[in-house]
Amino acid sequence: MSTPPPRVRFAPSPTGYLHVGGARTALFNWLYARAHGGTFVLRIEDTDAARNTPAAQAAIVDGLRWLGIDWDEGPEQNGPHAPYYQSQRGPIYDAYFQKLVDADHTYTEPNGAVRFRSPKKTIVLHDQICGDINIDRSEEPDMTIRRPDGSYIFHFVNVVDDIEMAISHVIRGEDHIYNTGKHIELFQAFGATPPVYAHIPLILNPDGSKMSKRDQGAALSYYIDHAFLPQAVANYLCLLGWSPKDDREILTMEEIQPLFRWENIGHSNAKFDLEKCRWLNAQYLAKLDAPSFDHLAIAWLLAQPTPLPGTDDPRLREVLPLIQPKIKAIPELAEHLPMLFDGAAPIADDARAKLAAQPALAPRLATLLSYLENLSDWSAASIQAAVAAAAAALAIKPGALLFPLRVLTTGQAHGVDLLPALEWLGRTEALPRLHARAAALTATST
Ligand code: GLU
């Protein structure tokens, strides 16, 4: 008998933001469904009316879409088990609740709360990732399933929907592992077979602490707002717990799908590392074709409340290819554009300090500038030749002139490749800049 294709679900509670942990859970479910020809359901667990705002729902739906996750059943998609919002499934919960009442699985407290009569046994959870876990329920108090106001508790509605929606596999964070004991009791009380469980390790801060909403990069919106590439973020999120078991780190979702197996999911907590995510983003940014990079950069620039230098400049598109290989994320344009477009930007302290340590700076700059002045053709190659000729005249290595030239050009110690940047800037823009900064430097350094 062949097993039917799996039905998995992502069941977020709208809180106003989509946490990277939630996004990763969604991705793992989606990958599992896609890898096995199954169905991925998005179910919104929005029974907490106070938090259930359109903005909170949009954070989930928009976030998943941005990551490239599509769902077969769920909001805006519907399907045979609609509605996919728990807030709209009241009659279903009432009917299931009645089943438990009729089978004498419940009792009512004086305050009106209804509790589930636990069998008080040890539940053995055969978890696909964590292995076999004994959950001793013998000493646990009976769980409340309905509040005095008639609203239902998370455990109850979660299990009812997993039964109703025929969910075969529950893939979720390890923080739910002990809830699973309660859930299995409920499945058994309904006479239903519990799903297969796979609890994925938690994502912690680098120092081992629990991630909170305030940690940088904890919300998916951080990556959207900072114009990260969704493919890079999805790739990064997959590496938080999953690995291809070889040394590859850069993988597309299509490449990950066939390798998405339980044995490829780690058992220890994953460490969140924004720098690693930025590094991956850089790998994907570098591979973008020019129109795509321009589009991303310009969309981000236009969204800035204070326009950056160069935003409206026709030369912007020509300089973006120089910046593309140098940045890990689009917001670093805020460092590169001022130094390229603003010829009057002051010389940075670190650059000034490094130059102050160089011998004979003033005469060297004077020689360099005279060679550049005499160039007839202002190209990267001829600028390079002029630097070499000036260095030869000074009996120093050309490299000794490149750092000062960089500082004269941009005012900064670091930046895009210098010679193409000078070519881009053009002679009429570059030379006055170089002279002005040389004068500023030598006036204070001697
Ligand atoms: N709404 C629950 C949560 O966001 C769902 C847990 C589950 O996947 O069963 O944590």
GROMACS .gro file of C-alpha atoms and ligand atoms in nm, residues 9 11-13 45 154 158 172 176, ligand 1:
model
   19
    9ARG     CA    1   0.065   2.314   0.760
   11ALA     CA    2  -0.011   2.759   1.167
   12PRO     CA    3   0.109   3.101   1.282
   13SER     CA    4  -0.064   3.313   1.541
   45GLU     CA    5  -0.442   3.073   1.439
  154PHE     CA    6  -0.488   2.682   2.166
  158ASN     CA    7  -0.491   2.328   1.705
  172ARG     CA    8   0.712   2.297   1.417
  176HIS     CA    9   0.607   2.292   2.126
  447GLU     N1   10  -0.009   2.887   1.651
  447GLU     C1   11   0.096   2.805   1.703
  447GLU     C2   12   0.224   2.886   1.704
  447GLU     O1   13   0.232   2.985   1.635
  447GLU     C3   14   0.107   2.682   1.617
  447GLU     C4   15   0.191   2.573   1.669
  447GLU     C5   16   0.186   2.453   1.576
  447GLU     O2   17   0.249   2.459   1.471
  447GLU     O3   18   0.119   2.357   1.609
  447GLU     O4   19   0.315   2.857   1.778
   0.00000   0.00000   0.00000
